[in-house]
mmCIF file of C-alpha atoms in Angstrom:
data_model
loop_
_atom_site.group_PDB
_atom_site.id
_atom_site.type_symbol
_atom_site.label_atom_id
_atom_site.label_comp_id
_atom_site.label_asym_id
_atom_site.label_seq_id
_atom_site.Cartn_x
_atom_site.Cartn_y
_atom_site.Cartn_z
ATOM 1 C CA MET A 1 82.493 69.466 63.902
ATOM 2 C CA ALA A 2 79.495 68.381 65.928
ATOM 3 C CA ALA A 3 78.564 70.629 68.826
ATOM 4 C CA PRO A 4 78.021 69.118 72.251
ATOM 5 C CA THR A 5 74.493 68.769 73.550
ATOM 6 C CA SER A 6 73.552 71.463 76.002
ATOM 7 C CA ASN A 7 73.518 70.852 79.744
ATOM 8 C CA SER A 8 72.058 74.226 80.710
ATOM 9 C CA VAL A 9 69.888 76.573 78.653
ATOM 10 C CA LEU A 10 68.946 80.168 79.421
ATOM 11 C CA ILE A 11 65.782 81.361 77.628
ATOM 12 C CA ILE A 12 65.612 85.127 77.221
ATOM 13 C CA GLY A 13 62.005 86.004 76.510
ATOM 14 C CA ALA A 14 60.632 83.010 78.378
ATOM 15 C CA THR A 15 57.170 84.497 78.971
ATOM 16 C CA GLY A 16 56.433 85.035 75.272
ATOM 17 C CA ALA A 17 54.374 82.581 73.243
ATOM 18 C CA ILE A 18 57.404 81.146 71.440
ATOM 19 C CA GLY A 19 59.421 81.037 74.671
ATOM 20 C CA VAL A 20 56.763 78.855 76.315
ATOM 21 C CA GLN A 21 56.802 76.438 73.385
ATOM 22 C CA ILE A 22 60.596 76.248 73.545
ATOM 23 C CA LEU A 23 60.394 75.431 77.254
ATOM 24 C CA HIS A 24 58.028 72.534 76.563
ATOM 25 C CA GLN A 25 60.204 71.119 73.801
ATOM 26 C CA LEU A 26 63.413 71.365 75.826
ATOM 27 C CA THR A 27 61.964 69.817 78.967
ATOM 28 C CA SER A 28 60.528 66.894 77.006
ATOM 29 C CA ASN A 29 63.825 66.204 75.244
ATOM 30 C CA THR A 30 65.579 62.995 76.220
ATOM 31 C CA THR A 31 68.867 64.841 76.815
ATOM 32 C CA ASN A 32 67.171 66.545 79.790
ATOM 33 C CA PRO A 33 68.956 69.916 79.826
ATOM 34 C CA ALA A 34 68.508 72.268 82.754
ATOM 35 C CA VAL A 35 66.281 75.132 81.581
ATOM 36 C CA HIS A 36 66.375 78.602 83.123
ATOM 37 C CA ALA A 37 64.050 81.545 82.482
ATOM 38 C CA PHE A 38 65.298 85.109 82.163
ATOM 39 C CA VAL A 39 62.265 87.365 82.560
ATOM 40 C CA ARG A 40 61.336 90.900 83.493
ATOM 41 C CA ASP A 41 58.178 89.845 85.318
ATOM 42 C CA PRO A 42 58.065 86.300 86.767
ATOM 43 C CA LYS A 43 54.333 86.704 87.481
ATOM 44 C CA LYS A 44 53.744 86.268 83.747
ATOM 45 C CA ILE A 45 54.987 82.670 83.861
ATOM 46 C CA ASP A 46 52.065 80.266 83.954
ATOM 47 C CA ALA A 47 51.790 78.364 87.227
ATOM 48 C CA LYS A 48 51.943 75.003 85.459
ATOM 49 C CA ASP A 49 55.206 75.982 83.732
ATOM 50 C CA LYS A 50 57.089 77.248 86.785
ATOM 51 C CA PRO A 51 58.061 73.745 88.028
ATOM 52 C CA LEU A 52 59.621 72.988 84.636
ATOM 53 C CA TYR A 53 62.312 75.618 85.141
ATOM 54 C CA ASN A 54 65.441 74.922 87.163
ATOM 55 C CA SER A 55 65.500 78.609 88.019
ATOM 56 C CA ILE A 56 63.631 81.812 87.190
ATOM 57 C CA ILE A 57 65.932 84.816 87.006
ATOM 58 C CA CYS A 58 64.533 88.350 86.990
ATOM 59 C CA GLY A 59 66.267 90.973 84.925
ATOM 60 C CA ASN A 60 66.239 93.489 82.105
ATOM 61 C CA ALA A 61 67.079 92.037 78.694
ATOM 62 C CA ARG A 62 68.678 95.356 77.726
ATOM 63 C CA ASP A 63 71.088 95.296 80.682
ATOM 64 C CA SER A 64 74.424 93.539 80.204
ATOM 65 C CA ALA A 65 74.986 93.293 83.965
ATOM 66 C CA ASP A 66 71.653 91.494 84.397
ATOM 67 C CA ILE A 67 72.486 89.124 81.557
ATOM 68 C CA GLU A 68 75.892 88.317 82.999
ATOM 69 C CA ARG A 69 74.341 87.712 86.401
ATOM 70 C CA ALA A 70 71.898 85.260 84.794
ATOM 71 C CA LEU A 71 74.718 83.429 83.000
ATOM 72 C CA VAL A 72 76.651 83.038 86.236
ATOM 73 C CA LYS A 73 73.605 81.804 88.138
ATOM 74 C CA SER A 74 72.387 79.399 85.440
ATOM 75 C CA GLU A 75 75.839 78.246 84.274
ATOM 76 C CA ALA A 76 74.261 78.219 80.822
ATOM 77 C CA ASP A 77 76.178 76.872 77.851
ATOM 78 C CA THR A 78 73.388 77.881 75.454
ATOM 79 C CA ILE A 79 71.285 81.033 75.266
ATOM 80 C CA VAL A 80 67.984 80.919 73.396
ATOM 81 C CA ILE A 81 66.998 84.454 72.393
ATOM 82 C CA ALA A 82 63.227 84.709 72.004
ATOM 83 C CA VAL A 83 62.821 88.276 73.189
ATOM 84 C CA GLY A 84 60.188 90.460 71.553
ATOM 85 C CA SER A 85 57.476 93.082 71.962
ATOM 86 C CA GLY A 86 54.399 90.859 71.887
ATOM 87 C CA ASP A 87 51.597 92.306 69.765
ATOM 88 C CA ASN A 88 52.986 95.843 69.952
ATOM 89 C CA LEU A 89 54.124 96.837 66.454
ATOM 90 C CA SER A 90 55.060 100.423 67.283
ATOM 91 C CA LYS A 91 58.478 101.903 66.627
ATOM 92 C CA ASN A 92 59.049 102.736 70.295
ATOM 93 C CA ALA A 93 58.417 99.160 71.423
ATOM 94 C CA ASN A 94 60.523 97.525 68.769
ATOM 95 C CA ASP A 95 64.099 98.170 69.750
ATOM 96 C CA ILE A 96 64.276 95.468 72.430
ATOM 97 C CA ARG A 97 65.770 92.788 70.156
ATOM 98 C CA HIS A 98 68.572 95.074 69.008
ATOM 99 C CA ALA A 99 69.262 96.332 72.541
ATOM 100 C CA ASN A 100 69.357 92.780 73.886
ATOM 101 C CA ALA A 101 71.716 91.641 71.131
ATOM 102 C CA LYS A 102 74.150 94.464 71.906
ATOM 103 C CA ALA A 103 74.039 93.590 75.609
ATOM 104 C CA ILE A 104 74.737 89.912 74.906
ATOM 105 C CA VAL A 105 77.663 90.733 72.619
ATOM 106 C CA SER A 106 79.146 93.011 75.267
ATOM 107 C CA VAL A 107 79.029 90.156 77.801
ATOM 108 C CA LEU A 108 80.055 87.178 75.693
ATOM 109 C CA GLY A 109 82.776 89.014 73.862
ATOM 110 C CA LYS A 110 84.604 90.385 76.863
ATOM 111 C CA ASN A 111 85.688 87.284 78.766
ATOM 112 C CA LEU A 112 87.161 83.958 77.739
ATOM 113 C CA GLN A 113 85.020 82.155 80.296
ATOM 114 C CA TYR A 114 81.986 82.806 78.071
ATOM 115 C CA HIS A 115 83.495 81.773 74.745
ATOM 116 C CA HIS A 116 81.916 78.317 74.893
ATOM 117 C CA ILE A 117 78.349 79.677 75.077
ATOM 118 C CA ARG A 118 76.219 79.028 71.995
ATOM 119 C CA LEU A 119 73.257 81.068 70.748
ATOM 120 C CA VAL A 120 69.978 80.106 69.108
ATOM 121 C CA VAL A 121 68.093 83.203 67.968
ATOM 122 C CA ILE A 122 64.453 83.578 66.908
ATOM 123 C CA SER A 123 64.399 86.188 64.143
ATOM 124 C CA SER A 124 61.843 86.436 61.321
ATOM 125 C CA ASN A 125 61.326 85.984 57.621
ATOM 126 C CA GLY A 126 61.600 89.475 56.155
ATOM 127 C CA ALA A 127 64.633 90.319 58.306
ATOM 128 C CA GLY A 128 68.154 90.674 56.954
ATOM 129 C CA PRO A 129 68.360 89.941 53.221
ATOM 130 C CA THR A 130 65.027 88.065 53.127
ATOM 131 C CA LYS A 131 61.719 89.432 51.850
ATOM 132 C CA ILE A 132 58.156 88.473 52.686
ATOM 133 C CA LYS A 133 57.070 87.020 49.368
ATOM 134 C CA VAL A 134 53.316 86.759 48.849
ATOM 135 C CA GLY A 135 51.614 87.409 45.527
ATOM 136 C CA MET A 136 49.570 90.421 44.405
ATOM 137 C CA GLY A 137 51.702 92.852 46.393
ATOM 138 C CA ILE A 138 50.450 91.425 49.678
ATOM 139 C CA GLY A 139 53.978 90.682 50.836
ATOM 140 C CA LYS A 140 54.957 94.345 50.566
ATOM 141 C CA ALA A 141 51.858 95.356 52.508
ATOM 142 C CA ILE A 142 52.659 92.878 55.278
ATOM 143 C CA ALA A 143 56.285 94.032 55.386
ATOM 144 C CA PHE A 144 55.149 97.645 55.720
ATOM 145 C CA HIS A 145 52.754 96.727 58.539
ATOM 146 C CA LEU A 146 55.597 94.915 60.338
ATOM 147 C CA ARG A 147 58.338 97.358 59.351
ATOM 148 C CA HIS A 148 59.395 98.258 62.903
ATOM 149 C CA VAL A 149 59.473 94.620 63.991
ATOM 150 C CA LEU A 150 61.477 93.568 60.932
ATOM 151 C CA ARG A 151 63.898 96.478 61.336
ATOM 152 C CA ASP A 152 64.468 95.437 64.941
ATOM 153 C CA HIS A 153 65.133 91.846 63.873
ATOM 154 C CA THR A 154 67.535 93.035 61.160
ATOM 155 C CA ASN A 155 69.389 95.226 63.651
ATOM 156 C CA GLN A 156 69.454 92.281 66.061
ATOM 157 C CA GLU A 157 71.055 90.021 63.457
ATOM 158 C CA GLN A 158 73.621 92.673 62.546
ATOM 159 C CA ALA A 159 74.520 93.285 66.183
ATOM 160 C CA LEU A 160 75.093 89.549 66.728
ATOM 161 C CA GLN A 161 77.562 89.227 63.835
ATOM 162 C CA PRO A 162 80.627 89.168 66.155
ATOM 163 C CA LEU A 163 79.207 85.963 67.681
ATOM 164 C CA MET A 164 77.991 84.287 64.486
ATOM 165 C CA ASP A 165 80.661 81.596 64.644
ATOM 166 C CA ARG A 166 78.662 80.087 67.548
ATOM 167 C CA ALA A 167 75.133 81.139 66.643
ATOM 168 C CA VAL A 168 72.110 79.820 64.777
ATOM 169 C CA ILE A 169 69.555 82.336 63.556
ATOM 170 C CA LEU A 170 66.085 81.008 62.756
ATOM 171 C CA ARG A 171 63.885 83.063 60.416
ATOM 172 C CA PRO A 172 60.399 81.528 60.510
ATOM 173 C CA THR A 173 57.484 82.780 58.458
ATOM 174 C CA ALA A 174 54.417 84.125 60.291
ATOM 175 C CA LEU A 175 53.969 82.336 63.619
ATOM 176 C CA THR A 176 50.696 80.664 64.591
ATOM 177 C CA ASP A 177 49.416 79.040 67.762
ATOM 178 C CA LYS A 178 48.389 75.850 65.968
ATOM 179 C CA PRO A 179 49.741 72.647 67.511
ATOM 180 C CA SER A 180 52.415 70.781 65.637
ATOM 181 C CA ASN A 181 50.794 68.226 63.356
ATOM 182 C CA GLY A 182 53.989 66.441 62.485
ATOM 183 C CA THR A 183 54.091 67.659 58.893
ATOM 184 C CA LYS A 184 57.468 68.029 57.292
ATOM 185 C CA LEU A 185 59.016 71.464 57.579
ATOM 186 C CA CYS A 186 60.294 73.355 54.572
ATOM 187 C CA PHE A 187 63.647 75.142 54.614
ATOM 188 C CA PHE A 188 64.279 77.757 51.929
ATOM 189 C CA SER A 189 67.011 80.122 50.772
ATOM 190 C CA ASP A 190 67.155 83.862 51.430
ATOM 191 C CA HIS A 191 65.837 84.739 47.963
ATOM 192 C CA GLU A 192 63.369 81.887 47.535
ATOM 193 C CA LYS A 193 59.605 82.184 47.908
ATOM 194 C CA PRO A 194 58.410 79.865 50.708
ATOM 195 C CA PRO A 195 55.634 77.407 49.814
ATOM 196 C CA THR A 196 53.487 78.567 52.753
ATOM 197 C CA ILE A 197 53.245 81.819 54.680
ATOM 198 C CA ASN A 198 53.097 80.530 58.250
ATOM 199 C CA ILE A 199 54.480 78.022 60.700
ATOM 200 C CA SER A 200 53.355 76.946 64.162
ATOM 201 C CA ARG A 201 55.362 78.098 67.144
ATOM 202 C CA ALA A 202 55.440 74.471 68.277
ATOM 203 C CA ASP A 203 57.263 73.481 65.089
ATOM 204 C CA VAL A 204 59.781 76.307 65.474
ATOM 205 C CA ALA A 205 60.361 75.209 69.062
ATOM 206 C CA THR A 206 61.074 71.687 67.822
ATOM 207 C CA VAL A 207 63.830 73.040 65.587
ATOM 208 C CA VAL A 208 65.235 75.041 68.508
ATOM 209 C CA ALA A 209 65.333 71.904 70.668
ATOM 210 C CA ASP A 210 67.049 69.982 67.877
ATOM 211 C CA GLU A 211 69.712 72.670 67.611
ATOM 212 C CA VAL A 212 70.199 72.876 71.382
ATOM 213 C CA CYS A 213 70.044 69.176 72.220
ATOM 214 C CA GLY A 214 70.873 67.379 69.004
ATOM 215 C CA GLY A 215 74.607 67.903 68.991
ATOM 216 C CA SER A 216 74.549 69.466 65.517
ATOM 217 C CA SER A 217 77.054 72.082 64.398
ATOM 218 C CA THR A 218 75.714 75.531 65.288
ATOM 219 C CA GLY A 219 78.325 77.918 63.983
ATOM 220 C CA GLY A 220 77.393 80.645 61.531
ATOM 221 C CA LYS A 221 74.105 79.153 60.409
ATOM 222 C CA THR A 222 70.908 80.925 59.344
ATOM 223 C CA ILE A 223 67.773 78.855 58.750
ATOM 224 C CA ASN A 224 64.680 80.117 56.919
ATOM 225 C CA LEU A 225 61.740 77.835 57.691
ATOM 226 C CA THR A 226 58.019 77.377 57.215
ATOM 227 C CA ASN A 227 55.446 74.605 57.290
ATOM 228 C CA ALA A 228 55.347 72.533 54.117
ATOM 229 C CA LYS A 229 52.190 72.407 52.026
#
């Protein structure tokens, strides 16, 4: 069954590079959803982006009480989870995705008033059952370098399983800051080698906006994606 288009979206991780791209795609969408930022430090939001948000809500992504407060204030019917650790690949920094997922499950699972809320989650290729597949053993080297990040994404996905009937998990290949050039995206299975090893954040944000605003079914779906050759 087709899902309704979203009227109000809460972006968790709004100050990250992918969160900013998602903001731009949502606010340029013809369905015109209200977009709310959930951030630890509002000073990190670029001045030119602040007017695009209907509200900016300060809080800790690990804290279920803060998340519930943000849901009440924003009246969100969709949460976009783009939380991460930036360029920090250390083990200590990379538990935020898992902690946030557990907090969200504790909130959305406890009260019927939240059962309509949908999720769109930015995970990563190499998380869950997927592998980073690049020839000459390079994929294994990359996976080792990113092992703490990928473990956090895998734990995040596992923690969100109780909500998978209303969630979409996106697993993009390596993210770049290149602008979208309109090339066709490639979607691939969990055990398939992708034709390219990276995708622009702008293109991932386009897919997020399509899922949020396009009225497509969002239950129990995982999408592996990359830029086509």
